[in-house]
Amino acid sequence: MGNDSVFFEKLMIAAGKLTTAFMLISIIFGFYRRKHLNKPLKVFLWYCIATLFVSVLHQTFIWATGYFRDIAVPLLNKYHIEDTNFMGILAYLSNFSLLGWYFQEVIPHEKIAQSVRWISRGLFVFALIDYLFIGDFREYGVFSPAASSIFCFILPLIHLWFLYREDARVPLSKNPYFWIAIGLLLPNLVGCFLHFTGNAIYGEDFTLFVKISTGKMVIEIIGQIFLAIGFNYARFAQFLPLREE
């Protein structure tokens, strides 16, 4: 591995640590406003906690394989594991379950909300099948990361469309769902590109892959700030309209 590759790999690891640290911000604000959290916001807080857990697990694995190198390297070589791609399934399952549950609760149209429920369950099951029986769990993958990225991009986009159309007593600037939708939309906009091209870029130009991944992490940090703003406005959720039956 050349000096440039080593530098960019260290850069991505540092950006990952910083992103993980910023995940605490939204969770702190969520607990700070916990008395005002309705059911959807409680579900989303659990999603934030699950996302932090996966990220910490990811960072712990990187640290442990470096600190206990003599033990880790032979074990990883035995199973032909060269990176952390095998852990991606945890994030996908969290997206399809908890994030799907959140949008099922906040999307105001009953039929669309029910569609989100069944699509979420279907993607959850198929992601497990793909991970265990179809794809190679050590590779970046094609279906699961692409499906997860599209899922996490389309749902906040759909919800934003409803938020702009609804006649609510709460302005968008104080609507917690609005800030959460924006906070999810931004990083997944880059994520869609990365997930569709991740395998090819990773194999052909590792440096470019790291640059794009690091850029995505910077946007994720901005997204976490928006999520924190959303939790901060949780007290206004009681004034938002209920779902249409």
Short mmCIF file of C-alpha atoms in Angstrom, two decimals:
data_model
loop_
_atom_site.label_atom_id
_atom_site.label_comp_id
_atom_site.label_asym_id
_atom_site.label_seq_id
_atom_site.Cartn_x
_atom_site.Cartn_y
_atom_site.Cartn_z
CA MET A 1 0.00 0.00 0.00
CA GLY A 2 1.46 3.36 -1.06
CA ASN A 3 1.96 6.36 1.18
CA ASP A 4 -1.08 8.10 -0.34
CA SER A 5 -3.30 5.09 0.32
CA VAL A 6 -2.08 4.87 3.91
CA PHE A 7 -2.75 8.59 4.43
CA PHE A 8 -6.28 8.42 3.02
CA GLU A 9 -7.04 5.27 4.99
CA LYS A 10 -6.02 7.04 8.21
CA LEU A 11 -8.09 10.05 7.10
CA MET A 12 -11.20 7.89 6.65
CA ILE A 13 -10.66 6.28 10.06
CA ALA A 14 -10.31 9.72 11.70
CA ALA A 15 -13.43 10.98 9.90
CA GLY A 16 -15.28 7.87 11.07
CA LYS A 17 -14.35 8.56 14.69
CA LEU A 18 -15.47 12.17 14.39
CA THR A 19 -18.76 11.12 12.79
CA THR A 20 -19.35 8.63 15.60
CA ALA A 21 -18.71 11.35 18.18
CA PHE A 22 -21.22 13.68 16.52
CA MET A 23 -23.87 10.94 16.67
CA LEU A 24 -23.99 11.59 20.39
CA ILE A 25 -25.33 15.09 19.80
CA SER A 26 -28.70 13.99 18.43
CA ILE A 27 -29.04 11.36 21.16
CA ILE A 28 -28.21 13.88 23.89
CA PHE A 29 -30.85 16.27 22.55
CA GLY A 30 -33.29 13.36 22.27
CA PHE A 31 -32.88 12.49 25.94
CA TYR A 32 -32.89 16.17 26.90
CA ARG A 33 -36.32 16.55 25.25
CA ARG A 34 -37.53 13.06 26.20
CA LYS A 35 -40.64 14.40 27.99
CA HIS A 36 -41.85 15.86 24.70
CA LEU A 37 -41.15 12.83 22.52
CA ASN A 38 -44.21 11.26 20.92
CA LYS A 39 -44.19 7.68 19.62
CA PRO A 40 -42.50 8.42 16.25
CA LEU A 41 -39.76 10.49 17.88
CA LYS A 42 -39.15 7.78 20.48
CA VAL A 43 -38.76 5.26 17.67
CA PHE A 44 -36.36 7.59 15.90
CA LEU A 45 -34.35 8.04 19.09
CA TRP A 46 -33.95 4.27 19.26
CA TYR A 47 -32.82 4.36 15.63
CA CYS A 48 -30.18 6.95 16.52
CA ILE A 49 -29.00 4.79 19.42
CA ALA A 50 -28.81 1.71 17.17
CA THR A 51 -26.86 3.70 14.57
CA LEU A 52 -24.41 4.86 17.23
CA PHE A 53 -24.01 1.30 18.50
CA VAL A 54 -23.18 0.02 15.00
CA SER A 55 -20.70 2.84 14.48
CA VAL A 56 -19.00 2.24 17.84
CA LEU A 57 -18.81 -1.48 17.04
CA HIS A 58 -17.21 -0.60 13.71
CA GLN A 59 -14.63 1.69 15.34
CA THR A 60 -13.92 -0.87 18.07
CA PHE A 61 -13.22 -3.53 15.47
CA ILE A 62 -10.73 -1.24 13.69
CA TRP A 63 -9.02 -0.40 16.99
CA ALA A 64 -8.91 -4.00 18.20
CA THR A 65 -7.47 -5.40 14.97
CA GLY A 66 -4.70 -2.80 15.15
CA TYR A 67 -3.98 -3.08 18.87
CA PHE A 68 -4.11 -6.90 18.96
CA ARG A 69 -2.56 -7.30 15.53
CA ASP A 70 -0.68 -10.51 16.31
CA ILE A 71 -3.92 -12.23 17.26
CA ALA A 72 -6.26 -10.51 14.82
CA VAL A 73 -4.30 -10.85 11.56
CA PRO A 74 -4.11 -14.68 11.52
CA LEU A 75 -7.78 -14.91 12.46
CA LEU A 76 -8.85 -12.43 9.78
CA ASN A 77 -6.67 -14.15 7.18
CA LYS A 78 -8.31 -17.46 8.03
CA TYR A 79 -11.72 -16.06 7.02
CA HIS A 80 -10.28 -13.82 4.26
CA ILE A 81 -11.53 -10.65 5.94
CA GLU A 82 -9.65 -7.55 4.76
CA ASP A 83 -11.97 -4.74 5.88
CA THR A 84 -15.19 -3.98 7.75
CA ASN A 85 -17.62 -4.64 4.88
CA PHE A 86 -18.95 -7.72 6.68
CA MET A 87 -20.42 -5.47 9.39
CA GLY A 88 -22.54 -3.45 6.99
CA ILE A 89 -25.52 -5.76 7.46
CA LEU A 90 -26.08 -4.31 10.95
CA ALA A 91 -26.68 -0.83 9.54
CA TYR A 92 -28.95 -2.15 6.78
CA LEU A 93 -31.13 -4.09 9.21
CA SER A 94 -31.38 -1.05 11.48
CA ASN A 95 -32.50 1.07 8.53
CA PHE A 96 -35.09 -1.41 7.32
CA SER A 97 -36.54 -1.99 10.79
CA LEU A 98 -36.33 1.11 13.00
CA LEU A 99 -36.15 3.78 10.31
CA GLY A 100 -38.93 2.06 8.40
CA TRP A 101 -41.01 2.01 11.58
CA TYR A 102 -40.44 5.74 12.10
CA PHE A 103 -41.60 6.69 8.61
CA GLN A 104 -44.52 4.30 8.88
CA GLU A 105 -45.62 6.40 11.87
CA VAL A 106 -45.04 9.90 10.46
CA ILE A 107 -46.10 9.61 6.82
CA PRO A 108 -49.68 10.96 6.99
CA HIS A 109 -51.16 8.89 4.16
CA GLU A 110 -52.46 5.54 5.44
CA LYS A 111 -51.91 3.48 2.27
CA ILE A 112 -48.38 4.78 1.75
CA ALA A 113 -47.58 4.19 5.42
CA GLN A 114 -48.78 0.58 5.13
CA SER A 115 -46.70 0.14 1.98
CA VAL A 116 -43.65 1.39 3.90
CA ARG A 117 -44.38 -1.22 6.59
CA TRP A 118 -44.44 -4.15 4.18
CA ILE A 119 -41.53 -2.93 2.08
CA SER A 120 -39.47 -2.48 5.24
CA ARG A 121 -40.21 -6.01 6.38
CA GLY A 122 -39.51 -7.45 2.96
CA LEU A 123 -36.18 -5.66 2.64
CA PHE A 124 -35.20 -6.75 6.16
CA VAL A 125 -35.79 -10.41 5.34
CA PHE A 126 -34.18 -10.26 1.91
CA ALA A 127 -31.10 -8.46 3.28
CA LEU A 128 -30.60 -11.31 5.74
CA ILE A 129 -31.03 -13.92 3.00
CA ASP A 130 -28.63 -12.05 0.71
CA TYR A 131 -26.04 -11.76 3.50
CA LEU A 132 -26.24 -15.39 4.63
CA PHE A 133 -26.87 -17.32 1.44
CA ILE A 134 -26.50 -15.27 -1.76
CA GLY A 135 -23.71 -12.71 -1.62
CA ASP A 136 -20.26 -12.83 -0.07
CA PHE A 137 -20.53 -11.30 3.40
CA ARG A 138 -16.94 -10.03 3.08
CA GLU A 139 -17.67 -7.86 0.05
CA TYR A 140 -19.23 -4.41 -0.07
CA GLY A 141 -22.26 -5.94 -1.76
CA VAL A 142 -24.71 -4.70 -4.34
CA PHE A 143 -28.34 -5.27 -3.35
CA SER A 144 -28.36 -4.48 0.37
CA PRO A 145 -26.30 -1.27 0.33
CA ALA A 146 -28.14 0.01 -2.76
CA ALA A 147 -31.56 -0.89 -1.32
CA SER A 148 -30.67 0.67 2.03
CA SER A 149 -29.43 3.88 0.43
CA ILE A 150 -32.49 4.24 -1.81
CA PHE A 151 -34.75 3.40 1.13
CA CYS A 152 -33.10 6.04 3.34
CA PHE A 153 -33.24 8.62 0.55
CA ILE A 154 -36.74 8.06 -0.84
CA LEU A 155 -38.59 7.92 2.47
CA PRO A 156 -37.48 11.34 3.80
CA LEU A 157 -38.07 12.74 0.31
CA ILE A 158 -41.65 11.43 0.33
CA HIS A 159 -42.18 12.73 3.84
CA LEU A 160 -40.85 16.17 2.88
CA TRP A 161 -43.39 16.28 0.06
CA PHE A 162 -46.19 15.73 2.57
CA LEU A 163 -44.71 18.25 4.99
CA TYR A 164 -44.66 20.96 2.34
CA ARG A 165 -48.27 20.22 1.39
CA GLU A 166 -49.89 19.89 4.80
CA ASP A 167 -51.66 22.77 6.51
CA ALA A 168 -50.00 22.62 9.92
CA ARG A 169 -50.02 25.08 12.79
CA VAL A 170 -46.26 24.60 13.12
CA PRO A 171 -43.92 26.29 10.61
CA LEU A 172 -41.37 24.06 8.91
CA SER A 173 -38.56 25.82 10.76
CA LYS A 174 -39.95 24.43 14.05
CA ASN A 175 -41.24 21.11 12.72
CA PRO A 176 -39.12 18.28 14.19
CA TYR A 177 -40.03 15.93 11.33
CA PHE A 178 -38.76 18.45 8.79
CA TRP A 179 -35.30 18.69 10.36
CA ILE A 180 -35.08 14.92 10.70
CA ALA A 181 -36.03 14.44 7.04
CA ILE A 182 -33.35 16.92 5.93
CA GLY A 183 -30.79 15.35 8.26
CA LEU A 184 -31.42 11.95 6.66
CA LEU A 185 -31.73 13.18 3.08
CA LEU A 186 -28.37 14.93 2.76
CA PRO A 187 -25.96 12.06 3.60
CA ASN A 188 -28.06 9.51 1.73
CA LEU A 189 -27.95 11.63 -1.40
CA VAL A 190 -24.20 10.95 -1.51
CA GLY A 191 -24.83 7.45 -0.19
CA CYS A 192 -26.93 6.55 -3.21
CA PHE A 193 -24.00 7.27 -5.50
CA LEU A 194 -21.53 5.47 -3.26
CA HIS A 195 -23.64 2.37 -2.83
CA PHE A 196 -24.26 2.01 -6.54
CA THR A 197 -20.61 2.39 -7.46
CA GLY A 198 -18.89 1.32 -4.22
CA ASN A 199 -17.59 -2.06 -5.36
CA ALA A 200 -16.14 -0.73 -8.62
CA ILE A 201 -14.52 2.34 -7.06
CA TYR A 202 -13.19 0.37 -4.10
CA GLY A 203 -11.52 -2.17 -6.38
CA GLU A 204 -10.15 0.24 -8.99
CA ASP A 205 -9.30 3.40 -7.04
CA PHE A 206 -9.14 3.01 -3.27
CA THR A 207 -8.04 6.62 -2.80
CA LEU A 208 -11.10 7.93 -4.62
CA PHE A 209 -13.33 5.61 -2.59
CA VAL A 210 -11.86 7.00 0.63
CA LYS A 211 -12.29 10.60 -0.56
CA ILE A 212 -15.97 10.03 -1.37
CA SER A 213 -16.53 8.13 1.88
CA THR A 214 -14.85 10.89 3.89
CA GLY A 215 -16.97 13.52 2.14
CA LYS A 216 -20.07 11.52 2.99
CA MET A 217 -19.01 11.44 6.64
CA VAL A 218 -18.66 15.24 6.69
CA ILE A 219 -22.21 15.52 5.36
CA GLU A 220 -23.32 12.96 7.95
CA ILE A 221 -21.93 15.26 10.66
CA ILE A 222 -24.03 18.11 9.28
CA GLY A 223 -26.98 15.72 9.17
CA GLN A 224 -26.50 14.84 12.85
CA ILE A 225 -26.73 18.54 13.71
CA PHE A 226 -30.05 18.72 11.85
CA LEU A 227 -31.30 15.65 13.73
CA ALA A 228 -30.40 17.34 17.00
CA ILE A 229 -32.37 20.42 15.92
CA GLY A 230 -35.30 18.12 15.17
CA PHE A 231 -35.25 16.67 18.69
CA ASN A 232 -34.90 20.16 20.11
CA TYR A 233 -38.24 21.08 18.52
CA ALA A 234 -39.94 17.91 19.78
CA ARG A 235 -42.37 19.97 21.87
CA PHE A 236 -44.10 21.13 18.66
CA ALA A 237 -44.91 17.57 17.53
CA GLN A 238 -48.17 17.64 19.52
CA PHE A 239 -49.51 20.31 17.17
CA LEU A 240 -48.85 18.36 13.98
CA PRO A 241 -51.80 16.76 12.13
CA LEU A 242 -52.60 13.08 12.53
CA ARG A 243 -52.49 10.55 9.72
CA GLU A 244 -55.34 10.45 7.23
CA GLU A 245 -57.38 7.26 7.42
#
